[in-house]
Tab-separated table of C-alpha atoms in Angstrom:
chain	number	residue	atom	x	y	z
A	493	ALA	CA	14.438	24.257	26.118
A	494	GLN	CA	16.112	24.021	22.757
A	495	SER	CA	19.360	25.909	22.511
A	496	VAL	CA	22.656	26.135	20.676
A	497	THR	CA	25.947	27.121	22.247
A	498	GLN	CA	29.053	28.198	20.407
A	499	PRO	CA	31.642	28.447	23.185
A	500	ASP	CA	34.174	30.439	21.199
A	501	ILE	CA	33.194	34.006	20.355
A	502	HIS	CA	36.400	34.736	18.489
A	503	ILE	CA	39.081	32.442	17.031
A	504	THR	CA	42.300	33.344	15.271
A	505	VAL	CA	44.203	30.823	13.163
A	506	SER	CA	47.125	31.087	10.784
A	507	GLU	CA	46.555	30.579	7.095
A	508	GLY	CA	47.140	26.932	6.235
A	509	ALA	CA	46.420	25.730	9.764
A	510	SER	CA	43.519	23.451	10.624
A	511	LEU	CA	40.303	24.778	12.085
A	512	GLU	CA	37.652	23.458	14.425
A	513	LEU	CA	34.653	25.501	15.517
A	514	ARG	CA	32.630	24.084	18.352
A	515	CYS	CA	28.862	23.785	18.554
A	516	ASN	CA	26.782	22.165	21.275
A	517	TYR	CA	23.037	21.830	21.099
A	518	SER	CA	20.192	20.962	23.404
A	519	TYR	CA	17.314	19.194	21.723
A	520	GLY	CA	15.244	16.202	22.776
A	521	ALA	CA	14.649	14.505	19.467
A	522	THR	CA	16.915	13.742	16.526
A	523	PRO	CA	18.190	17.152	15.536
A	524	TYR	CA	18.461	18.756	12.152
A	525	LEU	CA	21.718	20.728	12.317
A	526	PHE	CA	23.208	23.439	10.159
A	527	TRP	CA	26.332	25.552	9.803
A	528	TYR	CA	26.090	28.938	8.111
A	529	VAL	CA	28.795	31.456	7.208
A	530	GLN	CA	28.403	35.222	7.008
A	531	SER	CA	30.839	37.662	5.467
A	532	PRO	CA	30.676	41.254	6.769
A	533	GLY	CA	27.560	43.070	5.602
A	534	GLN	CA	26.215	40.008	3.813
A	535	GLY	CA	23.510	37.437	4.326
A	536	LEU	CA	24.084	33.921	5.632
A	537	GLN	CA	25.225	31.136	3.340
A	538	LEU	CA	24.620	27.492	4.165
A	539	LEU	CA	27.877	25.539	4.532
A	540	LEU	CA	26.459	22.130	5.395
A	541	LYS	CA	23.610	20.335	7.082
A	542	TYR	CA	22.911	17.118	8.963
A	543	PHE	CA	19.540	15.401	8.868
A	544	SER	CA	20.302	11.713	9.329
A	545	GLY	CA	22.649	8.946	8.241
A	546	ASP	CA	26.406	9.369	8.068
A	547	THR	CA	27.509	11.462	11.004
A	548	LEU	CA	30.353	13.074	9.052
A	549	VAL	CA	28.933	15.514	6.541
A	550	GLN	CA	30.750	17.356	3.810
A	551	GLY	CA	29.925	20.892	2.828
A	552	ILE	CA	31.022	23.608	0.492
A	553	LYS	CA	34.395	25.369	0.526
A	554	GLY	CA	36.155	22.290	1.955
A	555	PHE	CA	34.309	22.289	5.281
A	556	GLU	CA	33.047	19.236	7.111
A	557	ALA	CA	31.218	18.643	10.365
A	558	GLU	CA	30.738	15.662	12.616
A	559	PHE	CA	27.556	14.929	14.531
A	560	LYS	CA	28.186	13.297	17.898
A	561	ARG	CA	24.956	12.433	19.643
A	562	SER	CA	26.653	11.335	22.859
A	563	GLN	CA	28.280	14.751	23.195
A	564	SER	CA	25.399	16.784	21.717
A	565	SER	CA	27.932	18.365	19.418
A	566	PHE	CA	28.211	19.312	15.768
A	567	ASN	CA	31.703	20.735	15.328
A	568	LEU	CA	32.826	22.324	12.079
A	569	ARG	CA	36.268	21.531	10.701
A	570	LYS	CA	38.541	22.461	7.854
A	571	PRO	CA	41.991	20.919	7.284
A	572	SER	CA	43.657	24.050	5.904
A	573	VAL	CA	42.259	27.532	6.344
A	574	HIS	CA	42.445	30.163	3.602
A	575	TRP	CA	42.419	33.902	4.174
A	576	SER	CA	39.029	34.049	2.456
A	577	ASP	CA	37.544	31.910	5.249
A	578	ALA	CA	37.639	34.879	7.607
A	579	ALA	CA	33.980	35.445	8.491
A	580	GLU	CA	31.385	34.769	11.156
A	581	TYR	CA	30.082	31.243	11.532
A	582	PHE	CA	26.732	30.248	12.952
A	583	CYS	CA	25.558	26.855	14.115
A	584	ALA	CA	21.795	26.226	14.157
A	585	VAL	CA	19.338	23.514	15.095
A	586	ALA	CA	15.838	23.146	13.671
A	587	GLY	CA	13.284	23.364	16.447
A	588	ASN	CA	9.978	21.532	16.569
A	589	THR	CA	8.021	24.689	15.730
A	590	GLY	CA	9.480	25.187	12.269
A	591	LYS	CA	12.064	27.713	13.409
A	592	LEU	CA	15.844	27.646	13.452
A	593	ILE	CA	17.633	28.245	16.736
A	594	PHE	CA	20.984	29.906	16.200
A	595	GLY	CA	24.093	30.055	18.303
A	596	GLN	CA	25.696	33.407	19.046
A	597	GLY	CA	28.255	32.962	16.311
A	598	THR	CA	32.038	32.565	16.152
A	599	THR	CA	34.155	35.155	14.400
A	600	LEU	CA	37.125	33.649	12.576
A	601	GLN	CA	40.206	35.731	11.936
A	602	VAL	CA	42.931	34.343	9.673
A	603	LYS	CA	46.517	35.477	10.137
A	604	PRO	CA	48.759	35.601	7.038
B	1144	ASP	CA	18.173	32.772	-10.830
B	1145	GLY	CA	16.185	31.671	-7.819
B	1146	GLY	CA	16.785	33.486	-4.595
B	1147	ILE	CA	15.793	36.079	-2.061
B	1148	THR	CA	16.070	39.794	-2.626
B	1149	GLN	CA	15.964	42.501	-0.003
B	1150	SER	CA	15.731	46.176	-0.682
B	1151	PRO	CA	17.119	48.623	-0.071
B	1152	LYS	CA	20.572	47.533	1.086
B	1153	TYR	CA	20.966	50.683	3.191
B	1154	LEU	CA	18.121	52.642	4.710
B	1155	PHE	CA	18.149	55.797	6.777
B	1156	ARG	CA	15.223	56.948	8.826
B	1157	LYS	CA	14.468	59.830	11.111
B	1158	GLU	CA	13.219	59.123	14.581
B	1159	GLY	CA	9.450	58.854	14.744
B	1160	GLN	CA	9.053	57.585	11.188
B	1161	ASN	CA	7.815	54.190	10.110
B	1162	VAL	CA	9.833	52.405	7.446
B	1163	THR	CA	9.153	49.263	5.415
B	1164	LEU	CA	11.806	46.747	4.398
B	1165	SER	CA	11.142	44.643	1.359
B	1166	CYS	CA	11.724	40.895	1.041
B	1167	GLU	CA	10.878	38.925	-2.089
B	1168	GLN	CA	11.602	35.288	-2.949
B	1169	ASN	CA	11.132	33.295	-6.133
B	1170	LEU	CA	11.962	29.924	-4.601
B	1171	ASN	CA	8.296	28.984	-4.190
B	1172	HIS	CA	8.883	28.590	-0.465
B	1173	ASP	CA	5.953	28.546	1.930
B	1174	ALA	CA	7.746	29.859	5.006
B	1175	MET	CA	9.452	33.217	5.419
B	1176	TYR	CA	11.283	34.808	8.336
B	1177	TRP	CA	12.621	38.140	9.545
B	1178	TYR	CA	15.662	38.381	11.793
B	1179	ARG	CA	17.421	41.227	13.466
B	1180	GLN	CA	21.187	41.111	13.911
B	1181	ASP	CA	23.162	43.278	16.310
B	1182	PRO	CA	26.898	42.992	16.952
B	1183	GLY	CA	27.643	40.173	19.366
B	1184	GLN	CA	24.012	39.066	19.648
B	1185	GLY	CA	23.607	36.617	16.826
B	1186	LEU	CA	20.259	36.435	15.029
B	1187	ARG	CA	16.997	37.176	16.787
B	1188	LEU	CA	13.682	36.222	15.219
B	1189	ILE	CA	11.198	39.057	14.735
B	1190	TYR	CA	8.299	37.467	12.828
B	1191	TYR	CA	7.728	34.416	10.714
B	1192	SER	CA	5.073	33.177	8.350
B	1193	GLN	CA	4.510	29.558	7.413
B	1194	ILE	CA	1.727	30.220	4.935
B	1195	VAL	CA	0.110	33.101	3.083
B	1196	ASN	CA	-2.165	35.309	5.182
B	1197	ASP	CA	-0.780	33.940	8.425
B	1198	PHE	CA	2.196	34.975	10.567
B	1199	GLN	CA	3.456	34.608	14.128
B	1200	LYS	CA	5.503	36.723	16.467
B	1201	GLY	CA	9.064	35.733	17.104
B	1202	ASP	CA	11.200	36.587	20.094
B	1203	ILE	CA	11.393	40.358	19.568
B	1204	ALA	CA	8.206	41.393	17.706
B	1205	GLU	CA	7.480	44.573	19.676
B	1206	GLY	CA	7.703	47.647	17.476
B	1207	TYR	CA	7.509	45.663	14.249
B	1208	SER	CA	4.689	44.584	11.950
B	1209	VAL	CA	4.474	42.315	8.902
B	1210	SER	CA	2.058	41.188	6.228
B	1211	ARG	CA	1.939	38.116	4.019
B	1212	GLU	CA	-0.533	38.764	1.233
B	1213	LYS	CA	1.484	36.928	-1.407
B	1214	LYS	CA	3.620	33.827	-1.187
B	1215	GLU	CA	6.593	35.650	-2.694
B	1216	SER	CA	6.568	38.696	-0.435
B	1217	PHE	CA	6.989	39.306	3.298
B	1218	PRO	CA	7.547	43.010	4.028
B	1219	LEU	CA	8.617	44.174	7.469
B	1220	THR	CA	7.568	47.549	8.873
B	1221	VAL	CA	9.693	49.064	11.597
B	1222	THR	CA	7.389	51.378	13.478
B	1223	SER	CA	8.154	54.409	15.585
B	1224	ALA	CA	7.382	52.253	18.620
B	1225	GLN	CA	10.614	50.318	18.116
B	1226	LYS	CA	12.967	51.902	20.638
B	1227	ASN	CA	16.275	50.987	19.063
B	1228	PRO	CA	15.747	50.132	15.390
B	1229	THR	CA	19.280	50.642	14.115
B	1230	ALA	CA	20.401	47.136	13.104
B	1231	PHE	CA	21.017	44.744	10.241
B	1232	TYR	CA	17.836	42.981	9.116
B	1233	LEU	CA	17.847	39.614	7.400
B	1234	CYS	CA	15.019	37.889	5.590
B	1235	ALA	CA	14.962	34.142	4.992
B	1236	SER	CA	12.710	31.550	3.449
B	1237	SER	CA	12.261	27.822	3.804
B	1238	GLY	CA	10.501	25.286	1.658
B	1239	THR	CA	11.599	22.003	3.164
B	1240	SER	CA	10.370	19.958	6.047
B	1241	TYR	CA	13.878	20.115	7.502
B	1242	ASN	CA	13.602	23.870	8.059
B	1243	GLU	CA	16.679	24.648	6.001
B	1244	GLN	CA	16.581	28.394	5.502
B	1245	PHE	CA	17.905	30.502	2.649
B	1246	PHE	CA	18.874	34.072	3.394
B	1247	GLY	CA	18.708	37.348	1.558
B	1248	PRO	CA	21.602	39.852	1.484
B	1249	GLY	CA	20.190	41.975	4.299
B	1250	THR	CA	19.175	45.600	4.855
B	1251	ARG	CA	21.104	47.866	7.163
B	1252	LEU	CA	18.761	50.342	8.844
B	1253	THR	CA	20.148	53.432	10.526
B	1254	VAL	CA	18.009	55.804	12.531
B	1255	LEU	CA	19.298	59.359	12.474
């Protein structure tokens, strides 16, 4: 069955520190992968996506993610976190039925 | 500006009443989706529609109904049969073969 796992429910980092959010997926074919961000009480905004080609993809707000097929992972990274990055982050994989399968989300807290 | 609108942002309902949440998009997307979000549970798919006049149940369709009479509109009705309707509801649309979804700002429904 297709699934997405975000192992970390909650992460706290200091402002200016680097960030890595983990995402593991289960999908038989070449996956289409996404990272979304959600501020409290808001909708989801697409940060970046991977369809094919270069396994390191750049997104908005200084985020990047690396697709590693051998590890079934698509981890999100940012070199230096800003207080405004505090939000909930969702990893998703496009299933073969036209739907997105979301992970449970990781809540990021940024310490001043 | 192209995008997805949801109204109202906050909705209060008495037990036993049906209520309809609006979702409109001007992105010319074929597919539209409704999700329910509860704290700590990520996004759960209620219904989706890949074309006008056709829709399918998602993972938690019981107690909900939808219609898709126009490409731009995909209203969700929360019926009195839904046992625990208090939640944040998100609408999304997709127009690409990669299933990239664009989200509206959400409607928070509270049952009094």
